[in-house]
Coordinates of C-alpha atoms and ligand atoms in Angstrom, one line a residue:
M992 CA 136.4 -22.2 -115.1
S993 CA 136.0 -20.5 -111.7
G994 CA 132.8 -22.5 -110.7
W995 CA 134.8 -25.7 -110.8
K996 CA 137.3 -24.2 -108.5
T997 CA 134.7 -23.4 -105.9
L998 CA 133.3 -26.9 -106.1
L999 CA 136.7 -28.5 -105.9
K1000 CA 137.5 -26.4 -102.8
I1001 CA 134.3 -27.7 -101.1
L1002 CA 135.3 -31.2 -102.1
A1003 CA 138.7 -30.8 -100.7
K1004 CA 137.3 -29.6 -97.4
T1005 CA 134.9 -32.5 -97.3
V1006 CA 137.6 -35.1 -98.0
N1007 CA 140.2 -33.6 -95.7
G1008 CA 137.8 -32.8 -92.8
A1009 CA 139.3 -29.8 -91.1
P1010 CA 140.6 -27.3 -93.6
N1011 CA 144.3 -27.6 -94.1
D1012 CA 145.5 -25.1 -96.5
D1013 CA 148.4 -27.0 -98.2
A1014 CA 146.5 -30.2 -98.5
L1015 CA 143.5 -28.2 -99.7
E1016 CA 145.4 -26.4 -102.4
Q1017 CA 146.9 -29.7 -103.6
R1018 CA 143.6 -31.4 -103.7
V1019 CA 142.1 -28.5 -105.7
A1020 CA 145.0 -28.6 -108.1
D1021 CA 144.6 -32.4 -108.6
L1022 CA 140.9 -32.2 -109.2
S1023 CA 141.1 -29.1 -111.4
A1024 CA 143.4 -31.0 -113.7
K1025 CA 140.7 -33.5 -114.4
F1026 CA 138.5 -31.5 -116.7
P1027 CA 140.3 -28.1 -117.1
D1028 CA 138.6 -27.1 -120.3
R1029 CA 135.2 -28.7 -120.3
K1030 CA 132.0 -26.9 -119.8
L1031 CA 129.7 -28.6 -117.3
I1032 CA 126.2 -29.3 -118.5
V1033 CA 123.7 -31.1 -116.3
V1034 CA 120.5 -32.6 -117.9
S1035 CA 117.3 -33.6 -116.2
N1036 CA 113.7 -33.5 -117.3
R1037 CA 112.5 -31.6 -114.2
E1038 CA 113.8 -28.1 -113.8
P1039 CA 115.1 -27.2 -110.4
A1040 CA 112.8 -24.2 -110.2
Q1041 CA 109.8 -22.6 -112.0
H1042 CA 108.9 -19.0 -112.5
F1043 CA 105.4 -18.0 -111.7
V1044 CA 103.2 -14.9 -111.2
K1045 CA 102.6 -14.1 -107.6
E1046 CA 99.3 -12.6 -106.2
D1047 CA 100.7 -9.1 -106.3
G1048 CA 101.6 -9.5 -110.0
S1049 CA 105.4 -9.9 -109.6
V1050 CA 107.3 -12.9 -110.8
G1051 CA 108.4 -15.5 -108.2
L1052 CA 110.7 -18.5 -108.3
R1053 CA 109.6 -21.8 -106.8
F1054 CA 111.9 -24.7 -106.1
F1055 CA 110.7 -28.3 -106.4
A1056 CA 110.5 -31.4 -104.2
G1057 CA 112.4 -34.4 -105.5
G1058 CA 115.5 -36.4 -104.9
L1059 CA 117.2 -35.4 -108.1
T1060 CA 116.9 -31.6 -107.5
T1061 CA 118.0 -32.1 -103.9
A1062 CA 121.2 -33.8 -105.0
M1063 CA 122.1 -31.8 -108.1
E1064 CA 121.3 -28.3 -106.9
P1065 CA 124.2 -27.9 -104.4
V1066 CA 126.6 -29.3 -107.0
L1067 CA 125.5 -26.9 -109.7
R1068 CA 125.5 -24.0 -107.3
A1069 CA 129.1 -24.8 -106.4
A1070 CA 130.4 -25.7 -109.9
G1071 CA 128.5 -23.3 -112.1
G1072 CA 127.8 -24.4 -115.7
T1073 CA 124.4 -25.0 -117.2
W1074 CA 121.4 -27.0 -116.2
V1075 CA 119.2 -28.1 -119.2
A1076 CA 115.6 -29.0 -118.4
A1077 CA 112.1 -28.7 -119.7
G1078 CA 110.4 -25.4 -118.9
Q1079 CA 106.9 -25.7 -117.5
G1080 CA 106.0 -22.8 -115.3
D1081 CA 103.4 -20.1 -116.4
T1082 CA 106.1 -17.5 -117.0
D1083 CA 109.1 -19.8 -117.5
F1084 CA 109.7 -18.7 -121.1
E1085 CA 109.0 -15.0 -120.5
V1086 CA 112.0 -14.5 -118.3
L1087 CA 114.5 -16.1 -120.6
D1088 CA 117.4 -14.3 -122.4
A1089 CA 118.0 -14.5 -126.2
E1090 CA 119.8 -17.9 -125.7
H1091 CA 116.7 -19.5 -124.0
G1092 CA 118.4 -19.4 -120.6
V1093 CA 118.1 -17.6 -117.2
E1094 CA 120.8 -17.1 -114.5
L1095 CA 119.9 -18.7 -111.2
D1096 CA 122.0 -18.9 -108.0
G1097 CA 125.5 -19.5 -109.4
Y1098 CA 124.5 -21.3 -112.6
R1099 CA 122.5 -21.0 -115.8
L1100 CA 119.2 -22.7 -116.5
R1101 CA 118.5 -23.5 -120.2
R1102 CA 114.9 -24.3 -120.7
V1103 CA 113.8 -26.6 -123.4
S1104 CA 110.4 -26.0 -124.9
I1105 CA 108.6 -29.4 -125.5
P1106 CA 105.2 -28.9 -127.2
E1107 CA 102.4 -30.0 -124.9
H1108 CA 101.3 -33.0 -127.2
I1109 CA 104.8 -34.4 -127.1
Y1110 CA 105.3 -33.7 -123.4
D1111 CA 102.2 -35.6 -122.2
D1112 CA 103.1 -38.8 -124.1
Y1113 CA 106.8 -38.6 -123.4
Y1114 CA 106.6 -37.7 -119.7
N1115 CA 103.3 -38.9 -118.3
G1116 CA 103.0 -41.7 -120.9
Y1117 CA 106.3 -43.4 -121.7
A1118 CA 108.6 -42.2 -118.9
N1119 CA 106.2 -42.4 -116.0
G1120 CA 103.5 -44.7 -117.3
A1121 CA 105.9 -47.3 -118.7
L1122 CA 109.6 -46.9 -117.5
W1123 CA 109.0 -45.8 -113.9
P1124 CA 106.8 -48.8 -112.9
L1125 CA 109.0 -51.2 -115.1
F1126 CA 112.2 -50.3 -113.2
H1127 CA 110.5 -50.4 -109.8
N1128 CA 109.6 -54.1 -110.4
A1129 CA 106.1 -53.3 -111.8
Y1130 CA 104.2 -52.7 -108.5
S1131 CA 102.1 -50.8 -110.9
E1132 CA 101.8 -52.5 -114.3
P1133 CA 103.9 -50.7 -116.9
V1134 CA 101.9 -49.6 -120.0
F1135 CA 103.7 -49.4 -123.3
R1136 CA 102.1 -47.5 -126.1
A1137 CA 103.8 -47.1 -129.5
H1138 CA 102.8 -43.4 -130.0
E1139 CA 104.2 -42.6 -126.5
W1140 CA 107.5 -44.3 -127.4
H1141 CA 107.8 -42.1 -130.5
R1142 CA 107.2 -39.0 -128.4
Y1143 CA 109.8 -40.1 -126.0
E1144 CA 112.3 -40.3 -128.9
E1145 CA 111.2 -36.9 -130.1
A1146 CA 111.6 -35.3 -126.6
N1147 CA 115.1 -36.9 -126.3
R1148 CA 116.0 -35.3 -129.7
L1149 CA 114.8 -31.9 -128.6
F1150 CA 116.9 -32.1 -125.5
A1151 CA 119.9 -33.3 -127.6
Q1152 CA 119.6 -30.2 -129.8
A1153 CA 119.5 -27.8 -126.9
I1154 CA 122.5 -29.5 -125.2
L1155 CA 124.5 -29.4 -128.4
E1156 CA 123.7 -25.7 -128.8
E1157 CA 124.8 -25.0 -125.2
A1158 CA 128.1 -26.9 -125.8
G1159 CA 128.8 -25.0 -129.0
D1160 CA 132.3 -25.8 -130.2
Q1161 CA 133.7 -26.2 -126.7
P1162 CA 134.6 -29.6 -125.2
A1163 CA 131.9 -30.4 -122.7
L1164 CA 131.1 -32.7 -119.8
I1165 CA 127.5 -33.8 -119.9
L1166 CA 125.9 -35.2 -116.8
V1167 CA 122.6 -36.8 -117.9
N1168 CA 120.1 -37.7 -115.2
D1169 CA 117.7 -40.6 -115.2
Y1170 CA 115.3 -42.8 -117.1
H1171 CA 113.8 -39.9 -119.1
F1172 CA 116.9 -39.9 -121.3
M1173 CA 117.9 -43.4 -122.1
L1174 CA 118.3 -42.4 -125.8
L1175 CA 120.2 -39.2 -125.2
P1176 CA 123.8 -40.4 -124.7
K1177 CA 123.9 -42.0 -128.1
M1178 CA 122.2 -39.0 -129.8
L1179 CA 124.9 -36.8 -128.3
R1180 CA 127.7 -39.2 -129.2
D1181 CA 126.6 -39.3 -132.8
S1182 CA 127.1 -35.6 -133.1
G1183 CA 130.9 -36.3 -133.3
K1184 CA 131.6 -33.4 -130.8
D1185 CA 134.2 -33.7 -128.0
L1186 CA 131.9 -34.7 -125.2
A1187 CA 132.5 -36.6 -122.0
I1188 CA 129.2 -38.2 -121.1
A1189 CA 128.1 -39.6 -117.8
L1190 CA 124.6 -41.0 -117.3
F1191 CA 123.5 -41.2 -113.7
W1192 CA 120.6 -43.6 -113.0
H1193 CA 118.5 -42.5 -109.9
I1194 CA 116.2 -45.5 -109.7
P1195 CA 116.7 -49.2 -109.3
W1196 CA 117.9 -51.5 -112.1
P1197 CA 116.0 -54.8 -111.5
G1198 CA 116.8 -58.2 -112.9
R1199 CA 116.7 -58.6 -116.6
R1200 CA 113.6 -60.9 -116.7
V1201 CA 111.5 -58.0 -115.4
L1202 CA 112.8 -55.8 -118.2
R1203 CA 111.9 -58.2 -120.9
A1204 CA 108.4 -56.8 -120.8
C1205 CA 109.6 -53.6 -122.5
P1206 CA 109.2 -53.8 -126.3
N1207 CA 111.8 -51.0 -126.9
Q1208 CA 114.6 -52.6 -124.9
A1209 CA 117.1 -52.8 -127.7
A1210 CA 116.9 -49.2 -128.7
L1211 CA 117.0 -48.0 -125.1
Y1212 CA 120.1 -50.0 -124.2
D1213 CA 121.8 -48.9 -127.4
G1214 CA 121.1 -45.3 -126.5
M1215 CA 122.5 -45.7 -123.0
L1216 CA 125.7 -47.2 -124.2
G1217 CA 126.6 -43.9 -125.9
A1218 CA 127.8 -42.8 -122.4
D1219 CA 131.4 -43.1 -121.2
L1220 CA 130.2 -43.9 -117.7
I1221 CA 126.9 -45.1 -116.3
G1222 CA 126.5 -44.6 -112.5
F1223 CA 124.0 -46.4 -110.2
H1224 CA 123.3 -46.1 -106.5
A1225 CA 124.1 -49.7 -105.6
T1226 CA 126.4 -52.6 -106.6
E1227 CA 123.3 -54.7 -107.0
H1228 CA 122.1 -52.4 -109.7
V1229 CA 125.5 -52.5 -111.5
V1230 CA 125.4 -56.3 -111.4
N1231 CA 121.9 -56.4 -112.7
F1232 CA 122.8 -54.0 -115.5
L1233 CA 125.8 -55.9 -116.6
D1234 CA 123.8 -59.1 -116.7
T1235 CA 121.0 -57.4 -118.7
M1236 CA 123.6 -56.2 -121.3
D1237 CA 125.2 -59.6 -121.4
R1238 CA 122.0 -61.3 -122.3
S1239 CA 120.2 -58.7 -124.3
V1240 CA 122.7 -56.7 -126.3
E1241 CA 125.3 -57.8 -128.8
S1242 CA 128.3 -56.7 -126.8
L1243 CA 131.3 -57.8 -124.8
V1244 CA 130.6 -57.5 -121.1
S1245 CA 133.5 -57.7 -118.6
I1246 CA 132.2 -58.7 -115.2
D1247 CA 135.7 -58.1 -113.7
Q1248 CA 136.2 -54.7 -115.2
H1249 CA 132.5 -53.6 -115.1
T1250 CA 132.5 -52.6 -118.7
V1251 CA 130.3 -53.1 -121.7
T1252 CA 131.9 -52.8 -125.2
R1253 CA 129.7 -52.4 -128.2
S1254 CA 130.7 -51.5 -131.7
G1255 CA 134.3 -50.8 -130.5
R1256 CA 133.1 -48.3 -127.8
T1257 CA 133.5 -49.1 -124.1
T1258 CA 131.1 -47.9 -121.4
F1259 CA 132.2 -48.1 -117.7
V1260 CA 129.6 -49.1 -115.1
R1261 CA 130.0 -48.2 -111.5
A1262 CA 128.1 -47.7 -108.2
Y1263 CA 128.1 -44.2 -106.7
P1264 CA 125.6 -43.9 -103.9
I1265 CA 124.1 -40.4 -104.0
S1266 CA 123.9 -38.2 -101.0
I1267 CA 122.9 -34.8 -99.6
D1268 CA 124.5 -31.6 -98.5
V1269 CA 124.7 -32.5 -94.8
D1270 CA 125.6 -28.9 -93.6
E1271 CA 122.6 -27.4 -95.4
V1272 CA 120.2 -29.7 -93.6
R1273 CA 121.8 -29.3 -90.2
E1274 CA 121.9 -25.5 -90.5
G1275 CA 118.3 -25.5 -91.8
A1276 CA 117.2 -27.5 -88.8
E1277 CA 118.9 -25.1 -86.4
R1278 CA 117.7 -21.9 -88.2
A1279 CA 114.1 -22.8 -88.6
P1280 CA 112.8 -24.6 -85.4
F1281 CA 109.7 -26.6 -85.8
E1282 CA 107.7 -24.6 -83.3
E1283 CA 108.0 -21.6 -85.6
T1284 CA 107.6 -23.3 -89.0
F1285 CA 104.7 -25.7 -88.1
P1286 CA 103.0 -23.9 -85.1
D1287 CA 99.7 -25.8 -85.5
L1288 CA 101.3 -29.1 -85.6
H1289 CA 103.4 -28.2 -82.7
E1290 CA 100.3 -27.4 -80.7
T1291 CA 98.7 -30.7 -81.7
I1292 CA 101.8 -32.8 -80.8
R1293 CA 102.8 -31.1 -77.6
D1294 CA 105.1 -33.5 -75.8
R1295 CA 104.0 -36.7 -77.6
I1296 CA 106.3 -39.0 -79.5
L1297 CA 106.4 -37.8 -83.1
L1298 CA 106.7 -40.3 -86.0
L1299 CA 107.2 -38.7 -89.3
G1300 CA 106.9 -39.6 -93.0
V1301 CA 108.1 -37.2 -95.8
D1302 CA 107.5 -38.2 -99.4
R1303 CA 106.4 -37.3 -102.8
L1304 CA 103.0 -39.0 -103.1
D1305 CA 104.2 -41.9 -105.1
Y1306 CA 103.1 -45.5 -105.0
T1307 CA 106.7 -46.8 -104.8
K1308 CA 107.1 -45.0 -101.4
G1309 CA 104.8 -47.4 -99.5
I1310 CA 102.7 -44.7 -97.8
P1311 CA 99.5 -46.8 -97.4
H1312 CA 101.7 -49.6 -96.0
R1313 CA 103.2 -47.2 -93.5
V1314 CA 99.7 -46.1 -92.2
E1315 CA 98.8 -49.8 -91.8
I1316 CA 102.0 -50.5 -89.9
F1317 CA 101.2 -47.6 -87.6
R1318 CA 97.6 -48.8 -87.1
T1319 CA 98.7 -52.3 -86.4
M1320 CA 101.2 -51.1 -83.9
L1321 CA 98.5 -49.1 -82.0
E1322 CA 96.3 -52.3 -81.9
R1323 CA 99.2 -54.2 -80.3
H1324 CA 100.3 -51.5 -77.9
P1325 CA 97.3 -49.9 -76.1
E1326 CA 99.9 -48.3 -73.7
L1327 CA 101.1 -46.1 -76.6
R1328 CA 97.7 -44.8 -77.6
G1329 CA 97.4 -41.1 -76.9
R1330 CA 101.2 -40.9 -76.6
V1331 CA 102.3 -41.1 -80.3
I1332 CA 101.4 -39.1 -83.4
L1333 CA 102.2 -40.0 -87.0
A1334 CA 102.6 -36.8 -89.2
Q1335 CA 102.8 -37.6 -92.9
I1336 CA 103.9 -35.0 -95.4
G1337 CA 102.8 -36.0 -98.9
A1338 CA 103.9 -33.6 -101.6
P1339 CA 101.5 -34.0 -104.6
S1340 CA 103.3 -35.5 -107.6
R1341 CA 102.5 -36.5 -111.2
F1342 CA 98.8 -35.8 -110.7
Q1343 CA 98.1 -36.1 -114.4
I1344 CA 98.5 -39.9 -114.0
D1345 CA 95.4 -41.8 -112.7
K1346 CA 97.5 -44.1 -110.5
Y1347 CA 98.8 -41.1 -108.5
R1348 CA 95.3 -39.6 -107.9
Q1349 CA 94.1 -43.1 -106.8
L1350 CA 97.0 -43.3 -104.4
A1351 CA 96.2 -39.9 -102.8
E1352 CA 92.6 -41.2 -102.2
E1353 CA 93.9 -44.5 -100.8
V1354 CA 96.2 -42.7 -98.3
E1355 CA 93.3 -40.4 -97.2
N1356 CA 91.0 -43.4 -96.7
K1357 CA 93.6 -45.3 -94.6
V1358 CA 94.3 -42.3 -92.5
A1359 CA 90.6 -41.7 -91.9
L1360 CA 90.1 -45.3 -90.9
T1361 CA 92.9 -45.2 -88.4
N1362 CA 91.7 -42.0 -86.9
Q1363 CA 88.2 -43.3 -86.7
M1364 CA 89.4 -46.4 -84.9
F1365 CA 91.5 -44.7 -82.3
A1366 CA 91.0 -40.9 -82.0
T1367 CA 89.9 -39.5 -78.7
P1368 CA 88.6 -36.0 -78.0
D1369 CA 92.1 -34.6 -77.5
W1370 CA 94.2 -37.0 -79.7
T1371 CA 94.1 -37.6 -83.5
P1372 CA 96.7 -40.3 -84.2
V1373 CA 97.5 -39.5 -87.9
Q1374 CA 98.0 -36.0 -89.2
L1375 CA 98.1 -35.9 -93.0
L1376 CA 99.7 -32.8 -94.6
A1377 CA 99.2 -33.4 -98.3
S1378 CA 100.9 -30.4 -99.7
H1379 CA 104.2 -29.2 -100.9
Y1380 CA 106.3 -27.4 -98.2
D1381 CA 109.3 -25.0 -98.5
R1382 CA 112.3 -27.3 -98.3
R1383 CA 113.9 -25.3 -95.6
K1384 CA 110.9 -25.6 -93.3
L1385 CA 111.1 -29.4 -93.3
F1386 CA 114.4 -29.8 -91.6
G1387 CA 113.2 -28.4 -88.2
L1388 CA 110.4 -30.9 -88.4
Y1389 CA 112.9 -33.7 -89.1
R1390 CA 114.9 -32.7 -86.0
R1391 CA 111.8 -32.7 -83.8
A1392 CA 110.8 -36.2 -85.0
D1393 CA 111.6 -39.1 -82.7
V1394 CA 111.1 -41.6 -85.5
M1395 CA 111.4 -41.3 -89.3
L1396 CA 109.4 -43.8 -91.2
V1397 CA 110.8 -44.7 -94.7
T1398 CA 108.8 -47.7 -96.0
S1399 CA 109.5 -47.7 -99.8
L1400 CA 108.5 -50.8 -101.7
H1401 CA 111.5 -50.2 -104.0
D1402 CA 113.7 -47.1 -104.1
G1403 CA 117.0 -46.2 -105.8
M1404 CA 118.4 -44.5 -102.7
N1405 CA 115.9 -42.4 -100.6
L1406 CA 117.3 -39.1 -99.6
V1407 CA 114.7 -38.5 -96.8
A1408 CA 116.5 -41.2 -94.8
K1409 CA 119.8 -39.3 -95.2
E1410 CA 118.2 -35.9 -94.5
Y1411 CA 116.8 -37.2 -91.2
V1412 CA 120.2 -38.5 -90.0
A1413 CA 121.7 -35.1 -91.0
A1414 CA 119.0 -33.1 -89.2
K1415 CA 119.4 -35.1 -86.0
S1416 CA 123.2 -34.5 -86.0
G1417 CA 123.9 -37.5 -83.7
E1418 CA 121.0 -36.8 -81.3
C1419 CA 118.6 -39.5 -80.1
G1420 CA 116.3 -40.6 -82.9
T1421 CA 115.3 -43.7 -84.8
L1422 CA 115.3 -44.3 -88.6
V1423 CA 112.8 -47.1 -89.6
L1424 CA 114.0 -47.9 -93.1
S1425 CA 112.8 -50.3 -95.7
Q1426 CA 115.3 -52.9 -96.7
F1427 CA 114.3 -52.2 -100.3
A1428 CA 115.7 -48.7 -100.3
G1429 CA 119.3 -48.2 -101.5
A1430 CA 120.0 -46.3 -98.3
A1431 CA 119.6 -49.6 -96.4
D1432 CA 123.1 -50.6 -97.7
E1433 CA 124.6 -47.6 -96.0
F1434 CA 122.7 -47.6 -92.7
P1435 CA 122.7 -51.1 -91.2
E1436 CA 122.1 -49.5 -87.8
A1437 CA 118.7 -48.4 -88.9
C1438 CA 115.6 -50.4 -87.9
L1439 CA 115.3 -52.3 -91.2
V1440 CA 111.8 -53.5 -92.1
N1441 CA 110.0 -55.3 -94.9
P1442 CA 107.0 -53.0 -95.5
F1443 CA 105.1 -55.8 -97.2
D1444 CA 105.1 -57.6 -93.9
I1445 CA 102.8 -55.3 -91.9
D1446 CA 102.7 -57.4 -88.8
G1447 CA 106.5 -57.9 -88.6
S1448 CA 107.1 -54.2 -89.3
A1449 CA 104.5 -53.2 -86.6
W1450 CA 106.3 -55.4 -84.1
M1451 CA 109.6 -53.8 -85.0
L1452 CA 108.1 -50.3 -84.6
G1453 CA 106.7 -51.1 -81.2
K1454 CA 110.0 -52.5 -80.2
V1455 CA 112.0 -49.3 -81.2
L1456 CA 109.5 -47.1 -79.5
L1457 CA 110.1 -48.9 -76.3
S1458 CA 113.9 -49.2 -76.7
S1459 CA 116.4 -47.2 -74.6
P1460 CA 117.4 -43.7 -75.6
E1461 CA 121.1 -44.7 -75.2
E1462 CA 120.8 -47.4 -77.9
R1463 CA 118.9 -45.0 -80.2
T1464 CA 121.5 -42.3 -79.8
R1465 CA 124.4 -44.7 -80.3
N1466 CA 122.9 -45.9 -83.6
M1467 CA 122.2 -42.4 -84.8
Q1468 CA 125.7 -41.2 -84.0
S1469 CA 127.2 -44.1 -86.0
M1470 CA 125.0 -43.4 -89.0
H1471 CA 125.7 -39.7 -88.8
S1472 CA 129.5 -40.1 -88.9
R1473 CA 129.2 -42.3 -92.0
L1474 CA 126.9 -39.8 -93.7
V1475 CA 129.3 -36.8 -92.9
A1476 CA 132.1 -38.7 -94.7
H1477 CA 129.8 -39.5 -97.7
D1478 CA 127.9 -36.4 -98.5
V1479 CA 126.9 -35.1 -101.9
Y1480 CA 130.3 -33.6 -102.6
H1481 CA 132.0 -36.9 -101.9
W1482 CA 129.5 -38.4 -104.4
I1483 CA 130.3 -35.9 -107.2
D1484 CA 134.0 -36.3 -106.5
H1485 CA 133.7 -40.0 -107.0
L1486 CA 131.6 -39.7 -110.1
L1487 CA 134.0 -37.3 -111.7
T1488 CA 137.0 -39.3 -110.8
G1489 CA 135.3 -42.3 -112.3
L1490 CA 134.6 -40.4 -115.5
K1491 CA 138.1 -39.2 -115.7
D1492 CA 139.4 -42.7 -115.2
A1493 CA 137.0 -44.0 -118.0
L1494 CA 138.2 -41.4 -120.4
D1495 CA 141.9 -42.1 -119.7
R1496 CA 141.4 -45.8 -120.1
T1497 CA 139.5 -45.3 -123.4
E1498 CA 142.3 -43.1 -124.7
A1499 CA 145.0 -45.5 -123.6
E1500 CA 143.2 -48.3 -125.4
R1501 CA 142.8 -46.1 -128.6
Q1502 CA 146.6 -45.5 -128.5
R1503 CA 147.3 -49.2 -128.0
I1504 CA 145.4 -50.3 -131.1
R1505 CA 146.3 -47.4 -133.4
P1506 CA 148.5 -48.7 -136.2
P1507 CA 152.1 -47.8 -135.9
E1508 CA 153.1 -44.7 -137.9
S1509 CA 155.4 -45.6 -140.8
Ligands
GDG1336 C1 114.7 -40.3 -107.1 C2 114.8 -41.8 -106.6 C3 116.8 -41.3 -105.2 C4 109.7 -34.2 -100.1 N1 108.6 -33.5 -99.8 C5 108.9 -32.2 -100.0 C6 110.2 -32.2 -100.4 N2 110.7 -33.4 -100.4 C7 112.1 -33.8 -100.8 C8 112.7 -34.5 -99.7 C9 113.8 -35.2 -100.5 C10 113.2 -35.4 -101.9 O1 112.0 -34.6 -101.9 C11 112.7 -36.9 -102.1 O2 113.9 -37.7 -102.3 P1 113.8 -39.2 -102.6 O3 115.2 -39.7 -102.6 O4 112.9 -39.9 -101.6 O5 113.1 -39.4 -103.9 P2 112.6 -39.3 -105.4 O6 112.0 -38.0 -105.7 O7 111.8 -40.5 -105.7 O8 114.0 -39.4 -106.3 C12 115.4 -41.9 -105.2 C13 116.7 -39.9 -105.7 O9 116.1 -39.8 -107.0 C14 118.1 -39.3 -105.8 O10 118.9 -40.0 -106.7 O11 117.2 -41.2 -103.8 O12 115.5 -43.3 -104.9 O13 113.5 -42.3 -106.7 O14 114.9 -34.4 -100.7 O15 113.2 -33.6 -98.7 N3 110.8 -31.0 -100.7 C15 110.1 -29.9 -100.6 N4 108.8 -29.8 -100.2 C16 108.1 -31.0 -99.9 O16 107.0 -30.9 -99.5 N5 110.7 -28.7 -101.0

C-alpha cells in the first residue's frame, strides 16, 4: 500500500528530526511491517469536506472547522485509504462514483446516506443533545429520549454496513472516531471479518458517577469494547474509563495492564494526546500574512496589543467567560484601555440545537455590553467575527496575536492552543489556557487559568500583559520545542504502535490458551 509508505516516511522524518537516509529507511521498514496488508478506513460522522454549488453554477469543495478534521486530514492525505462519513452537502451525492465514493486529495471519501429523520434524532438528538453534554460534565443538561437512542443505533448500523462494504474481503484497519459511534466497534466485530479496530475518543471521559445519568450505559460500553484499542487524550480519561468499566460492566479490568476483558475478548486502553501538523500551520502563517487576509481588522488594530480567541461557537469553550474576563481586566487596568483589542472568531456550529443559538446570542450580548462600557470614538475593545473562515487564513492571524485565549470549561485536548504555539514558532507570545483543557497537561509554561474564576483569571491576564517580553518568549520557545517533537504524525505513530501491540498480545494469549494438538 503506497499511501502507508508516504505516511511512514513522514513519521520517520518526524521521529528522527533531520532526515538521515539509513535511519529513515529502517524506520519505514519497521513501521511498514506493522500492517502490511490492511486497508486503512477512518470513520467519523462529519465529513472533512462538502460539495456545494457555487454562484457561477460550478461545483465547489468546502473544508470544515473542527478538531477532528484538523487532526485526521493530514494523516489520511499521507496514508491514503478511505474516510467514511455522513454526506450532507447540497451536491454531495451527485459527485459520487458507483461505489458511493469520491477521490479527494490523496484519499477516498465514502459518503453514507443517513435519511433526514434518522440523522436529526441521531446527531442533533442523541449524540449532541445527550452524549456531548454528558461527557463534558453536564454544563448543559443532557437530554435522553428513547426514540433518539433508537435512531442512534440505526445510524451506527448504517455506518457499519458502509464500512463492511468498503473493507470487502480484505483485512482492514478501522479507525473509528468519537462519541457518535460507541456501538460501532461491536457491530463491526460481530461481522466475523478480519478487522483491527481502534476507537479514538476526542472528548473527555468524566468520573463514572456523572455517567450514571445515561439510561443506555450498558449497551454503549458493550459496543465500545468491540474495539482492540481505545485511545484517549489524557491519562486522567484512561483512569476514569477503567474505573467506569470496573464498576458498571461485567468484566475483568486490569489497572496495571490498562485492559478490560469481557466475554474472553480484551480491549487495551491508552492515552495518545492528539496534535497538529506543525509545519502546515507555520507555513500557512508565513504564506498568508494577517495584513493581507484580514485587512479591515488590521486597520482597526493598528499597533495595539491583540488578544485572540478562535473557536467553534460551543458552550464548552467558555466564550462568554472569556469576554467577562477581558471586561474585568479592563476595569482593573485603566492604563490598558485603548491599547488592547480582543478579536473573537466564532465559527457557527450545531445551529439546529437551541442551546447553540442561545449561546450565540449570549456572546453577542456580552460583547455589546463590554463595548458599551469602554468604547471610545477610535477604539472598540471587542471585535466579534462570528463566521467560518478559510483555515489557511487563520494562521497569519494567530501569528499576529500577542495573546491567545483558550478558556474551555472542559475540553478533550484543544487544538487551537497547539496551532497558536505552532504559528508563533518560538516568537514572543502568551498562551492563556484553561486548566480544564487536555492541552494544559502538555503546556505547563502557559498561563493556566480557571475560567469559572473570572476575577482570578482577569488578574492573571493583566499580569501577563504587563510581563516582560523575555519571559513570554522563553515560555513560548519551550512549548514550541515540545510541540515539534509531538506533532500529529507522532500521535498516529503511537496510536498504530499501540494497536499493533494490542493485536500481538491478543494473538499471543490466543496461542497460549489453545488446547495442545494431539
Ligand atoms: C474535538 C474536541 C479535541 C475554528 N474556527 C475555524 C476553524 N477552526 C478550527 C481550529 C481548530 C479546530 O477548528 C477546533 O479544534 P478544537 O480542538 O478546539 O475542537 P473541537 O472541534 O471541539 O474538537 C477537542 C479535538 O476534537 C481533536 O481531538 O482537541 O477537545 O472537543 O483546528 O483551527 N477552522 C476553519 N474556520 C474557522 O472559522 N477552517
